[in-house]
Every structure is written in structure tokens, then in C-alpha cells.
mmCIF file of C-alpha atoms in Angstrom:
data_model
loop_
_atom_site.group_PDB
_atom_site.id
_atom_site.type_symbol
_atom_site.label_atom_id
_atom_site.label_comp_id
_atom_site.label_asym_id
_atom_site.label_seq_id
_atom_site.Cartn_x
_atom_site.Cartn_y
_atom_site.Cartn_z
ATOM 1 C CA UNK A 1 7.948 -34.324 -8.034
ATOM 2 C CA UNK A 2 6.299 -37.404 -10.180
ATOM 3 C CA UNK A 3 3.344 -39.256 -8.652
ATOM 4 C CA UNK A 4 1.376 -41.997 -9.566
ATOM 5 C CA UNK A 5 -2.108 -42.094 -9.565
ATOM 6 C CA UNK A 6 -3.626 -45.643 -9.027
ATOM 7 C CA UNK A 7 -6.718 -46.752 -10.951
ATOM 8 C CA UNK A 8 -8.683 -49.761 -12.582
ATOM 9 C CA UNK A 9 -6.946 -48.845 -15.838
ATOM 10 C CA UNK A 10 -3.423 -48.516 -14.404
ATOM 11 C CA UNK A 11 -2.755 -45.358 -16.212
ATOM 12 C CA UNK A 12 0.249 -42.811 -15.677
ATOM 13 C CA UNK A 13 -0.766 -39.391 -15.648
ATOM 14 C CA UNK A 14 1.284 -36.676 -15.082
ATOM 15 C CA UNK A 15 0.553 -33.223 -12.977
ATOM 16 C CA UNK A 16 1.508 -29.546 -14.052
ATOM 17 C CA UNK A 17 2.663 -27.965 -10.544
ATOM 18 C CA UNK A 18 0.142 -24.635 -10.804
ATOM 19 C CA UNK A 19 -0.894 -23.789 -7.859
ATOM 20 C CA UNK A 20 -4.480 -25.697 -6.820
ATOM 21 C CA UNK A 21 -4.129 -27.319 -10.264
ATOM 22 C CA UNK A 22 -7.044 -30.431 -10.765
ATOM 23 C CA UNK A 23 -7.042 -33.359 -13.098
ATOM 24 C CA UNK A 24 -10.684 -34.838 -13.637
ATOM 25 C CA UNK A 25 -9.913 -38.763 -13.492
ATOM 26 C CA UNK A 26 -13.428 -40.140 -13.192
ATOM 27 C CA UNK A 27 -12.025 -44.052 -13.309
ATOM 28 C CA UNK A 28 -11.071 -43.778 -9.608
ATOM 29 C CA UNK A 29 -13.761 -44.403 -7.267
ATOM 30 C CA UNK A 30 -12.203 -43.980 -3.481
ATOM 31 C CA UNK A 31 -10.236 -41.872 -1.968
ATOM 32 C CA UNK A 32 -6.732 -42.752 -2.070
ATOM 33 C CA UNK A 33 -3.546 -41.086 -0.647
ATOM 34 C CA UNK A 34 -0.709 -42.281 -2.287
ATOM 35 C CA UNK A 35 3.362 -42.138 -1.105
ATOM 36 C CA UNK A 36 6.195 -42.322 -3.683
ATOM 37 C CA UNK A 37 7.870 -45.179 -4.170
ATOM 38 C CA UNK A 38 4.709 -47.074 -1.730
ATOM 39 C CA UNK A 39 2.561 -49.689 -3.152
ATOM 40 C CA UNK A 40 -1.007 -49.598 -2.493
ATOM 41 C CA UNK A 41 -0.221 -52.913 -0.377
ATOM 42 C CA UNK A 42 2.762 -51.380 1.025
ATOM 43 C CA UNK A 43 0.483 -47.877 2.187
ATOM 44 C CA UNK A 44 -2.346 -50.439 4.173
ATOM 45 C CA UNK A 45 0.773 -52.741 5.597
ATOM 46 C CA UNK A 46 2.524 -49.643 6.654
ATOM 47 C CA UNK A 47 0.783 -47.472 8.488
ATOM 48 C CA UNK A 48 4.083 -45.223 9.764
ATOM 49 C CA UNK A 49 4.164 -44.021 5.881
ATOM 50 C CA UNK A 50 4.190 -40.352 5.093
ATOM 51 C CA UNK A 51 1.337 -39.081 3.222
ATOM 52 C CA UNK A 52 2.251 -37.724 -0.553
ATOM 53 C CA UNK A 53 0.598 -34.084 -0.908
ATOM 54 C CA UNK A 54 -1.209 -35.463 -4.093
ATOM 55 C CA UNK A 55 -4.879 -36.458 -2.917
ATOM 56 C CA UNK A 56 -7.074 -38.481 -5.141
ATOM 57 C CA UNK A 57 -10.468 -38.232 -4.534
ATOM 58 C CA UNK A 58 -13.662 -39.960 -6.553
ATOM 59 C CA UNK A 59 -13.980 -37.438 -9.200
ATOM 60 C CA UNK A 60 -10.827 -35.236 -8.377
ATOM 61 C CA UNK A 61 -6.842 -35.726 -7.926
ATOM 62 C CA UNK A 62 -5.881 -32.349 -6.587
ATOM 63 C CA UNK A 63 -2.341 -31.032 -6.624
ATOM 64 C CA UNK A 64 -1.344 -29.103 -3.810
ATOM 65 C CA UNK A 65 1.357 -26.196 -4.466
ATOM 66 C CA UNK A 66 2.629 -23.662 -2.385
ATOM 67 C CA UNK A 67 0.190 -20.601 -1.751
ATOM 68 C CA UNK A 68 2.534 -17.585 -2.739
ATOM 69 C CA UNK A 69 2.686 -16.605 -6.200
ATOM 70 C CA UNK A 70 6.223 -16.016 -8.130
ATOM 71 C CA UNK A 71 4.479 -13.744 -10.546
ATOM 72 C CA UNK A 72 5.882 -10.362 -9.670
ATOM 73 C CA UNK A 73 3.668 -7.826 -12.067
ATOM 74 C CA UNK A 74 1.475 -7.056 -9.272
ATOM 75 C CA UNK A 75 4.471 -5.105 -7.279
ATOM 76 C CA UNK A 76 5.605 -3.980 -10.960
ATOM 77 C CA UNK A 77 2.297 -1.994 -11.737
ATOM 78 C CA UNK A 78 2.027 -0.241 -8.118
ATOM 79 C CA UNK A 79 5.897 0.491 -8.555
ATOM 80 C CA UNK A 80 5.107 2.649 -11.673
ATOM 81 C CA UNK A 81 1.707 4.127 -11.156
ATOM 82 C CA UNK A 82 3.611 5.602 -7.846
ATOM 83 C CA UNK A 83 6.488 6.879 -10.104
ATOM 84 C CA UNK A 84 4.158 8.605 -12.189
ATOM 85 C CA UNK A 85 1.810 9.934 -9.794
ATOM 86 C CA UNK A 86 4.955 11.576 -7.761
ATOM 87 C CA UNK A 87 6.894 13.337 -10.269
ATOM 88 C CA UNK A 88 3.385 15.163 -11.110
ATOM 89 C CA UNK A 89 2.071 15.820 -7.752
ATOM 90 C CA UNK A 90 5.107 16.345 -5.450
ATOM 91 C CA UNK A 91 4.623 20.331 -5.666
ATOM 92 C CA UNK A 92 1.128 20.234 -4.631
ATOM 93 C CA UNK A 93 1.948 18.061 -1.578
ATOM 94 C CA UNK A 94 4.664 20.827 -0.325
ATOM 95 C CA UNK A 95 1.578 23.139 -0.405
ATOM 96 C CA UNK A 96 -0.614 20.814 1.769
ATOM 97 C CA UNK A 97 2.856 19.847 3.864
ATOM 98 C CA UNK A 98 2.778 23.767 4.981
ATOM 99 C CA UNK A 99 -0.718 24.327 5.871
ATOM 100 C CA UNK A 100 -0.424 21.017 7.821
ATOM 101 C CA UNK A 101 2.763 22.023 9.661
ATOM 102 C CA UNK A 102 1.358 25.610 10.325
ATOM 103 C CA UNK A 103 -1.890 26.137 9.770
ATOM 104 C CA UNK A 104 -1.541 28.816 7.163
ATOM 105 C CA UNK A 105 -3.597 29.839 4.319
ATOM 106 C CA UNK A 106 -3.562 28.578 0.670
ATOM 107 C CA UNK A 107 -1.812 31.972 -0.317
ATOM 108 C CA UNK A 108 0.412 32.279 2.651
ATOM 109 C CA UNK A 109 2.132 28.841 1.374
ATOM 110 C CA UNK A 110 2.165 29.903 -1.723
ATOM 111 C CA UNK A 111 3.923 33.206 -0.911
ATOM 112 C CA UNK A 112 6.330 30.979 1.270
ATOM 113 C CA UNK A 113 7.292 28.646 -1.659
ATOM 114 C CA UNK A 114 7.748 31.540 -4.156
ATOM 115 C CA UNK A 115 10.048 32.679 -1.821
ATOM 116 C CA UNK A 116 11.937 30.065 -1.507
ATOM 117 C CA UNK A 117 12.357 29.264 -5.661
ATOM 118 C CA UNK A 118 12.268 26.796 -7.615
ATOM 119 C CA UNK A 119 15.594 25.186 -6.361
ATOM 120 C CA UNK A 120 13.914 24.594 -3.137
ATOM 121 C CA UNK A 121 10.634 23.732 -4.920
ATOM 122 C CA UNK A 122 11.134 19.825 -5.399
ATOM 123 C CA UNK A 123 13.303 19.429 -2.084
ATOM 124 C CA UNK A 124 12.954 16.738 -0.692
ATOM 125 C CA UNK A 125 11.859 14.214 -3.589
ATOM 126 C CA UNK A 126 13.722 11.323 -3.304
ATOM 127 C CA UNK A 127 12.257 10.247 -0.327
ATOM 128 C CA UNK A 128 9.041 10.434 -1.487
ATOM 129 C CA UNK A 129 10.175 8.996 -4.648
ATOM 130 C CA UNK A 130 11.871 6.073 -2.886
ATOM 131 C CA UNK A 131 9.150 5.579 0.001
ATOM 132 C CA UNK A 132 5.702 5.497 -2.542
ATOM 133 C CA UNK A 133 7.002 3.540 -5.351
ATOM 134 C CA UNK A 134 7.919 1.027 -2.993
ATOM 135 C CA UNK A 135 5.376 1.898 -0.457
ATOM 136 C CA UNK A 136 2.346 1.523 -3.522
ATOM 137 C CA UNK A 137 4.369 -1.777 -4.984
ATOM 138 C CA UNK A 138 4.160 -3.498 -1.576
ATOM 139 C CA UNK A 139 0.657 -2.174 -1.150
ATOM 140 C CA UNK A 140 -0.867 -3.974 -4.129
ATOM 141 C CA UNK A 141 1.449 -6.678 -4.323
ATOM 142 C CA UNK A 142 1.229 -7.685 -0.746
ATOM 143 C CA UNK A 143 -2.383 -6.958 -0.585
ATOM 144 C CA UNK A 144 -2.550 -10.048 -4.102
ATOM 145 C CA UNK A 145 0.054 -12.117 -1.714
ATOM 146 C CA UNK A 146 -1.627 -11.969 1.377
ATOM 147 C CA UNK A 147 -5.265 -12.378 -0.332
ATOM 148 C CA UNK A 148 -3.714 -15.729 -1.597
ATOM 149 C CA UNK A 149 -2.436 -16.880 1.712
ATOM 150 C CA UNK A 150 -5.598 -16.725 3.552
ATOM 151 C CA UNK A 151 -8.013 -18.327 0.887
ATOM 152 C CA UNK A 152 -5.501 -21.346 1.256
ATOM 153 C CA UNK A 153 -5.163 -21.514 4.547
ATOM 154 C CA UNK A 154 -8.421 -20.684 5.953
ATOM 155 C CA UNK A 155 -10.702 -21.024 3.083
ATOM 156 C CA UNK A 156 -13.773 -20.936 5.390
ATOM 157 C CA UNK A 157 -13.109 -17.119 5.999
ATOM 158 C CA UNK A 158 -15.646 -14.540 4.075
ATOM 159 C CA UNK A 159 -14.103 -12.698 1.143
ATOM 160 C CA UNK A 160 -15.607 -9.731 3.180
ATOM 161 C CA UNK A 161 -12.827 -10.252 5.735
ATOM 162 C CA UNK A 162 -10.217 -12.080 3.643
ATOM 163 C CA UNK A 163 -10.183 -8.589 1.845
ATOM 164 C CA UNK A 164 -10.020 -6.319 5.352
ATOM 165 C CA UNK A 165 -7.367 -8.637 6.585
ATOM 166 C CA UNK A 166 -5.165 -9.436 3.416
ATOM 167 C CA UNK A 167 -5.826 -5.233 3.577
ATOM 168 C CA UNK A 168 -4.913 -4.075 7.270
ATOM 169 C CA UNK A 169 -1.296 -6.620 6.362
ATOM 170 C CA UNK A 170 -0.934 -4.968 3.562
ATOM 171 C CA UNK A 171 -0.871 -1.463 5.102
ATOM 172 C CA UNK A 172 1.272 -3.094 8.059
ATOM 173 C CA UNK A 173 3.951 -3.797 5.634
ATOM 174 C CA UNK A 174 4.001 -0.735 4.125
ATOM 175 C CA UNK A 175 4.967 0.960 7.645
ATOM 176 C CA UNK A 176 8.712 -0.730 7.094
ATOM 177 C CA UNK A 177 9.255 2.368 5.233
ATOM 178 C CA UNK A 178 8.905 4.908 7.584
ATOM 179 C CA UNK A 179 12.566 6.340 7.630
ATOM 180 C CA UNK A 180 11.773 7.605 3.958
ATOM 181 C CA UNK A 181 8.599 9.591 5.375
ATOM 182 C CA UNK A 182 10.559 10.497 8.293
ATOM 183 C CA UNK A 183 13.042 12.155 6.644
ATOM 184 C CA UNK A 184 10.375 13.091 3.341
ATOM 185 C CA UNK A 185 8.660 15.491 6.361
ATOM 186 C CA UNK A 186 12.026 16.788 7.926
ATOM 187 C CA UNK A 187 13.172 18.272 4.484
ATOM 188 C CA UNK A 188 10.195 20.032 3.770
ATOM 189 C CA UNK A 189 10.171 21.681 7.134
ATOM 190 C CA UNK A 190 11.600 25.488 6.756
ATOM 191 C CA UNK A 191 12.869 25.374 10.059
ATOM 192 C CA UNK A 192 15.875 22.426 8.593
ATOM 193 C CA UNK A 193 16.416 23.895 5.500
ATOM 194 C CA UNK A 194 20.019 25.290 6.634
ATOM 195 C CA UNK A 195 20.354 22.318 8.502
ATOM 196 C CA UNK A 196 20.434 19.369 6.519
ATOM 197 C CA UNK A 197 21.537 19.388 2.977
ATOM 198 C CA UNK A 198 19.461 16.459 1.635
ATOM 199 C CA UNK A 199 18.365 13.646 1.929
ATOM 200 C CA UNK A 200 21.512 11.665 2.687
ATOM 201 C CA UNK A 201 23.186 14.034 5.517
ATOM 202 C CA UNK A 202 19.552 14.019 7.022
ATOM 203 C CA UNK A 203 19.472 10.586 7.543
ATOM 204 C CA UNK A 204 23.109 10.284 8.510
ATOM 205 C CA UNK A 205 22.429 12.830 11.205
ATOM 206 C CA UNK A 206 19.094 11.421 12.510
ATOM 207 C CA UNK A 207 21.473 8.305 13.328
ATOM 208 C CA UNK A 208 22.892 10.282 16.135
ATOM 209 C CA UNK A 209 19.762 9.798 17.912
ATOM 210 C CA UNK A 210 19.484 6.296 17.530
ATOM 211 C CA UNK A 211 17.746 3.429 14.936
ATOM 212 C CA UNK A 212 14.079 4.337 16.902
ATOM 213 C CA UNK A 213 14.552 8.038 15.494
ATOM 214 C CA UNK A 214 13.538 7.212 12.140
ATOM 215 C CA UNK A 215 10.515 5.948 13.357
ATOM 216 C CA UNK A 216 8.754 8.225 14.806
ATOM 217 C CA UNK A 217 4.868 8.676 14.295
ATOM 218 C CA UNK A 218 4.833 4.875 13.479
ATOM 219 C CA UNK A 219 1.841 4.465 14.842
ATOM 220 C CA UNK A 220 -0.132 7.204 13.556
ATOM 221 C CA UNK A 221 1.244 5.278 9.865
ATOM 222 C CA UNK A 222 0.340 2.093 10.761
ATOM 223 C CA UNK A 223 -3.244 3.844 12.138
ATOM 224 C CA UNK A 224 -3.924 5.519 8.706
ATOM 225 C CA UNK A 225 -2.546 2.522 6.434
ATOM 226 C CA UNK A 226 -4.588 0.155 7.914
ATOM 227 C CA UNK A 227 -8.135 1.753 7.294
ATOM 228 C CA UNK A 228 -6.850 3.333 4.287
ATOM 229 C CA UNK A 229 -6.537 0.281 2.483
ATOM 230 C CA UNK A 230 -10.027 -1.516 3.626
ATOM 231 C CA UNK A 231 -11.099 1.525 1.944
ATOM 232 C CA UNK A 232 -9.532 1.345 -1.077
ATOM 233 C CA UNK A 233 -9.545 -2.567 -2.305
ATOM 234 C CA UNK A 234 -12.991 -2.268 -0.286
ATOM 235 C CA UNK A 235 -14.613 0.180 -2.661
ATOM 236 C CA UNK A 236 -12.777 0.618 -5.947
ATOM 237 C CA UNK A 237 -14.437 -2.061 -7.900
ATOM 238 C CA UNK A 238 -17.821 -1.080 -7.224
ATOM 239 C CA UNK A 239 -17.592 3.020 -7.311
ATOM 240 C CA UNK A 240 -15.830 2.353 -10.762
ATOM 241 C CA UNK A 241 -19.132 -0.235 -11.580
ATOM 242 C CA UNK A 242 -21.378 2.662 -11.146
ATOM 243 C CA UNK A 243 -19.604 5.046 -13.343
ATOM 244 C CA UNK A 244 -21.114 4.938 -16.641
ATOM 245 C CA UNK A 245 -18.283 4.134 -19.358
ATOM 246 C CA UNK A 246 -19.806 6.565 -22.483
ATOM 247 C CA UNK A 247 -17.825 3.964 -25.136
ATOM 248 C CA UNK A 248 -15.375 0.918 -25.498
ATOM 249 C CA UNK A 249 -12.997 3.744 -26.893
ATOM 250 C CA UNK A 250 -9.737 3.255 -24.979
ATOM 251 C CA UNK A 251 -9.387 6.623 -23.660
ATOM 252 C CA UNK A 252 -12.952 6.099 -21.768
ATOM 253 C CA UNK A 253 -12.030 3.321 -19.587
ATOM 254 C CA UNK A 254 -8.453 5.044 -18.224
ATOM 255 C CA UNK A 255 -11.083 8.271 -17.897
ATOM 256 C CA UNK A 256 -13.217 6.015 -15.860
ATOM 257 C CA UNK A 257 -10.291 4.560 -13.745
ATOM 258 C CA UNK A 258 -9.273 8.074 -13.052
ATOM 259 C CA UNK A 259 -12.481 8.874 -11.850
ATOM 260 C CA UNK A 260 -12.852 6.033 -9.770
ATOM 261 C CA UNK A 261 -9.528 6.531 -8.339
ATOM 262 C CA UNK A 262 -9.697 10.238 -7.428
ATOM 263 C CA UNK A 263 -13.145 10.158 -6.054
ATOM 264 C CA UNK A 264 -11.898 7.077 -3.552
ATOM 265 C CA UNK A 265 -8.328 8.377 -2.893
ATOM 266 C CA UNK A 266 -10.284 11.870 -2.349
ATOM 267 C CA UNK A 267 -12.636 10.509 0.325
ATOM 268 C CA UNK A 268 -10.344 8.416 1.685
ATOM 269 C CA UNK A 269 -7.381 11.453 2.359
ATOM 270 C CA UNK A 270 -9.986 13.914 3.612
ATOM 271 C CA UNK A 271 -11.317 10.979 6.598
ATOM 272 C CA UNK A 272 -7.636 10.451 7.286
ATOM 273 C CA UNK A 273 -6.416 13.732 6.973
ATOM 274 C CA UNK A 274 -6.114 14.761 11.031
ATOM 275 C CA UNK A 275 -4.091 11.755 11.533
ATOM 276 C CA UNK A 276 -1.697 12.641 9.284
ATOM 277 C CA UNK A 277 -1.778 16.424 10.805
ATOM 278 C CA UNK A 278 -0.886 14.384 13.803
ATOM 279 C CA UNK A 279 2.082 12.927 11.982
ATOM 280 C CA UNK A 280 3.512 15.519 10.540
ATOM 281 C CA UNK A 281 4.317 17.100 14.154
ATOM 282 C CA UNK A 282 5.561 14.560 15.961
ATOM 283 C CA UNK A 283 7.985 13.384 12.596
ATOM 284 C CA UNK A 284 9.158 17.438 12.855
ATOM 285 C CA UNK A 285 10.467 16.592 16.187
ATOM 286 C CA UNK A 286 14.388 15.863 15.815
ATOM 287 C CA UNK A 287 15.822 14.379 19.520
ATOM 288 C CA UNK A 288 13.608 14.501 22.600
ATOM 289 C CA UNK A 289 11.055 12.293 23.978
ATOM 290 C CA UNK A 290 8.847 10.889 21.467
ATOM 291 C CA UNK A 291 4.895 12.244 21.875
ATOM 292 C CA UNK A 292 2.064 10.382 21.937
ATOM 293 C CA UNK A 293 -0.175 10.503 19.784
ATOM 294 C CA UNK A 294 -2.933 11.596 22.180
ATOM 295 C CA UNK A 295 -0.533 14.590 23.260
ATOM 296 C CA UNK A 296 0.093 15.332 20.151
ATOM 297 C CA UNK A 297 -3.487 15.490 18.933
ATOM 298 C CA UNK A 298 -3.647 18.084 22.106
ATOM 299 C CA UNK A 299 -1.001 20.291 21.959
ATOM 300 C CA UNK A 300 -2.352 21.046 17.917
ATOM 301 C CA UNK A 301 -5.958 21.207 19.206
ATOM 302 C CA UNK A 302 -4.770 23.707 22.050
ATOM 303 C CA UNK A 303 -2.340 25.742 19.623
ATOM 304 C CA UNK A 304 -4.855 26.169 17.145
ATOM 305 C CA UNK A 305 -7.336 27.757 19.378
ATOM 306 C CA UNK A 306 -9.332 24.684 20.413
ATOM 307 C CA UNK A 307 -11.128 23.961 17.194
ATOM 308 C CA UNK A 308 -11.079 20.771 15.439
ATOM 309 C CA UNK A 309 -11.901 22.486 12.031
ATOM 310 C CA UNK A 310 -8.205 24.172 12.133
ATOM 311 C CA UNK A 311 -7.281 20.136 12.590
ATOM 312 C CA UNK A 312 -8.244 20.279 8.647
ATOM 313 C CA UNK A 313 -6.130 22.893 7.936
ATOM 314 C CA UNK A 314 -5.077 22.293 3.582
ATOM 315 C CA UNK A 315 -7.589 19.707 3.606
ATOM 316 C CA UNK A 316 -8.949 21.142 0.573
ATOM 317 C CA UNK A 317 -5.284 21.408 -1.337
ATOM 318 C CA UNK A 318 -4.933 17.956 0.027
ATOM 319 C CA UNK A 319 -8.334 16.812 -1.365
ATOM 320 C CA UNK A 320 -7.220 18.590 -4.732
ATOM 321 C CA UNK A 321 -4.038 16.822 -4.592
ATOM 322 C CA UNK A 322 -5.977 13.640 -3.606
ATOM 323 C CA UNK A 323 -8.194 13.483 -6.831
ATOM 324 C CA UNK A 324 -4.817 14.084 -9.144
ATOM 325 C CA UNK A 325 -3.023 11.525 -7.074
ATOM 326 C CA UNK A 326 -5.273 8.906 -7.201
ATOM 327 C CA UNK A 327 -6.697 9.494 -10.000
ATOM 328 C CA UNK A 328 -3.223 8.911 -11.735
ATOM 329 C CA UNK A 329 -2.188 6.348 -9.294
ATOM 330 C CA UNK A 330 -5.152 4.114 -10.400
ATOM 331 C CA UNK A 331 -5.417 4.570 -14.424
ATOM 332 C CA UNK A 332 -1.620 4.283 -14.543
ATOM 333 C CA UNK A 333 -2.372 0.915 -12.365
ATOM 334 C CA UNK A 334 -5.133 -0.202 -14.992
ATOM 335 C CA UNK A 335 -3.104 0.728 -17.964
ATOM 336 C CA UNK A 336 0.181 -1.324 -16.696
ATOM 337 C CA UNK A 337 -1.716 -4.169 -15.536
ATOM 338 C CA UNK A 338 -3.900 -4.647 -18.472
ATOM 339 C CA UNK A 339 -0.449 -4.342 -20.762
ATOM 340 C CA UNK A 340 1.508 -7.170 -18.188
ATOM 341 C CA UNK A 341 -1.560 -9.293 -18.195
ATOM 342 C CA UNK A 342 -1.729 -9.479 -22.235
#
């Protein structure tokens, strides 16, 4: 859209259209809001004459774009530091999945997956493959996307709780993709495994029940994403800041990235990890009335004798699987985004 900027020396000056782009043009001296195609007599004759978004100040003529960026790398590098992370650490999470579901020892799901073999071994996959690339792609790109929105629209915020709310959105988005956790939990269930043949049939067959089906624990998702996130954008610059880097060898700073990353995603699982206990029984539930969360969180507490330390039942696989997870999740993050951004 051309403008023209009014000043003693009757210059034309043209404006790039980046977003919050600002041309120094110290020859003005007032402010002046110019209209195309309206003279400067024509703006103080007419007073019913729209405003132009171009604002020239004393010092400043400030072009004003829209907030959202098109740059899409963001979404890219979450997309494949999920990808990675999944295909490494799926078995591990089957492990935790059983000692969630049934409170078992570390050996006890072990002997249950040897049992099973290795055909059964990565059931289940897809879901998980579908639902975290996407899921960790929304989370970092939608976390950049709503970060912009609010320092242009309420630029008087704190980046304290820009961050907590561009955060707690971010997390809120990510819920949209509950069917593929719904159905992610189902598979790896025992109790299904003659039941539905993957991944596709499961879904198909949860339809029976209606679209609210493949929602189920939405809450307890949008209860753990939410925090989870705060957490994570919260803390990751400055536990990486006091990890010493030994070198500028390239190999030190993925090492320290993975550090970073696991510690956080570690500490971060472990806090969260009852609420996902919580969500693991009410997603096993196929048909029915859908439980509370509060019910839920009693009828485990009762079932597992009354104490809450059986609540962390494979919270020390799930730790484990933590620090691989997000340890890879986060150097694969560094490493795409620093080869995008070149």
C-alpha cells in the first residue's frame, strides 16, 4: 500500500511492510496522520476522513503490519525434534504406560512386554507419532505466535506474564489433539489388544459412542499442558545459562541443550505425573459415563490401598524416559533452529 509522507523537503519515501518496521525522518516536526489520496488541506477540511495506518511522528514514521508472523520454521523445528524424540523413546513409554495403568513393578512390565513380542512392542505408534509431532509443532509455534500477539496488542503487559499467557494458549491448543492420545492410551491397554486392530478400526469404533468419546480426560490435558508449558519456556533459558559449556566445540552446546532439556522435561513429568495417572484411567474407559476427575483421582487412591506414593507408580521409568525425551526433544530443537535460522 504506497503512502506519502509529508515534510518541509517534500520527499517520497517508500516503506518495506515488516512487521513494526521504522523509518528515522528527522525533517518532520509534528505529528501527522496522513490518508491516501488526502491532502494535508483536504485531512484539516475533512474531518469524516479515515485515518491511514502509517503514523508520522517527530522523529519516527512507524509502519504498522499485521502481528502474526508467516514465517513457519518455528512449527517446522518442534515438528522434527518430536519425530525424533518418538521413534527413540516410544518403547520406554509402553513401560511407564503399564505401571501407570496397573501399578506394577518395573520387572512385572517388562515380563508383560516380553510376552507379548516385539510385534506388539511398537503398537500403537502412529498415534503418538501423529499427536506429538503436531502436538510439539503447535507447542512452540503457537507459543512464538501467541507471544507476538500480545506484545502488539497489549504492550503494557510484563514479559513475566506475556510468557505464562502466550504459554497456558499454547498448551490450550495443543488439547485439539486429544483423539490421537485417546486412542495412543486405548492401544496400549492389554485388555483391547484382541479388540481393536489398530489405530484406524479403533477410532472407527470409538465413533459408535459419539464425537465427545474421543475426548475424554480433556481436562486433565488441558490441566497438565497448561502448567507444563509455564514451566518449560519459563525455565529453559536460564537452567541452560547456568550449565557451564566446557568449549565452543559444536558437540558441547547440543550436550548442553540436552542437559538443559532433560533436567526441565524431567522435573517437569515427575510434578505432573499423577495427573496423567489420572488420565490414563479415565481415557481406558470405552462407553459409559465419563468420570470426573475428582472420582477418578479416588477410585485410584482407594484401589491402590490409600497411598498417594502408589499415585507415582513408574514415575521413575517415566523420569528416565523424561531425561531421554527431553533431552532429545530440545537439542534436536536447537540443532534445527540454528540450521533454519542461518
Amino acid at each position: 500500500m504506497g503512502m506519502n509522507v509529508v515534510g518541509r523537503d517534500h520527499s517520497s519515501v517508500t516503506l518495506t511492510p515488516n512487521i513494526g518496521s521504522v523509518l528515522q525522518n528527522p525533517s518532520v516536526t509534528s505529528p501527522v496522520m496522513t490518508t491516501p489520496g488526502v491532502t494535508m488541506a483536504d485531512q484539516h477540511g475533512s474531518p469524516s476522513a479515515s485515518p491511514s495506518v502509517l503514523l508520522v511522528t517527530s522523529k519516527t514514521a512507524v509502519s504498522v503490519s499485521p502481528p502474526l508472523s508467516e514465517d513457519a520454521r518455528e512449527f517446522v523445528c518442534g515438528w522434527g525434534a518430536a519425530f525424533i524424540n518418538i521413534t527413540v523413546t516410544f518403547p520406554m513409554n509402553k513401560l511407564m504406560f503399564r505401571q501407570m495403568l496397573h501399578g506394577i513393578s518395573t520387572s512385572q512390565a517388562v515380563k508383560q512386554l516380553k510376552k507379548e513380542g516385539m510385534k506388539n512392542l511398537y503398537r500403537g505408534i502412529l498415534p503418538p507419532l501423529c499427536q506429538k509431532t503436531v502436538s510439539t509443532s503447535i507447542m512452540f509455534g503457537m507459543f512464538d505466535q501467541y507471544s507476538r500477539l500480545l506484545k502488539y496488542y497489549h504492550p503494557q503487559i510484563s514479559d513475566g506474564a506475556t510468557l505464562a499467557i502466550a504459554a497456558t494458549l499454547a498448551g490450550c491448543t495443543e488439547a485439539i489433539l486429544c483423539p490421537f492420545e485417546r486412542i495412543q492410551t486405548v492401544l496400549q491397554d492389554k485388555k483391547f489388544h484382541g479388540k481393536y486392530r489398530n489405530s484406524l478400526h479403533c477410532a472407527r469404533e470409538l465413533r459408535k459412542f459419539g464425537l465427545a468419546e474421543y475426548y475424554r480426560g480433556l481436562f486433565s490435558i488441558l490441566l497438565r499442558n497448561g502448567p507444563s508449558n509455564i514451566l518449560f519456556f519459563g525455565l529453559r533459558t536460564e537452567i541452560k545459562e547456568q550449565i557451564p559449556t566446557p568449549d565452543d566445540a559444536w558437540w558441547a552446546h547440543i550436550l548442553t541443550d540436552f542437559v538443559s532439556g532433560a533436567f526441565l522435561g524431567a522435573f517437569i513429568s515427575t510434578v505432573m505425573y499423577p495427573v496423567n495417572v489420572i488420565k490414563a484411567h479415565q481415557q481406558t474407559q470405552v462407553g459409559g459415563p465419563f468420570i470426573s476427575m475428582r472420582e477418578t483421582f479416588y477410585d485410584v487412591y482407594r484401589s491402590r490401598g490409600s497411598r498417594l506414593s502408589r499415585l507415582f507408580s513408574g514415575a521413575h521409568v517415566n523420569y528416565s524416559r523424561a531425561l531421554v525425551s527431553w533431552g532429545i526433544i530440545n537439542a534436536s530443537y536447537e540443532i534445527l533452529h540454528k540450521l533454519l535460522y542461518s
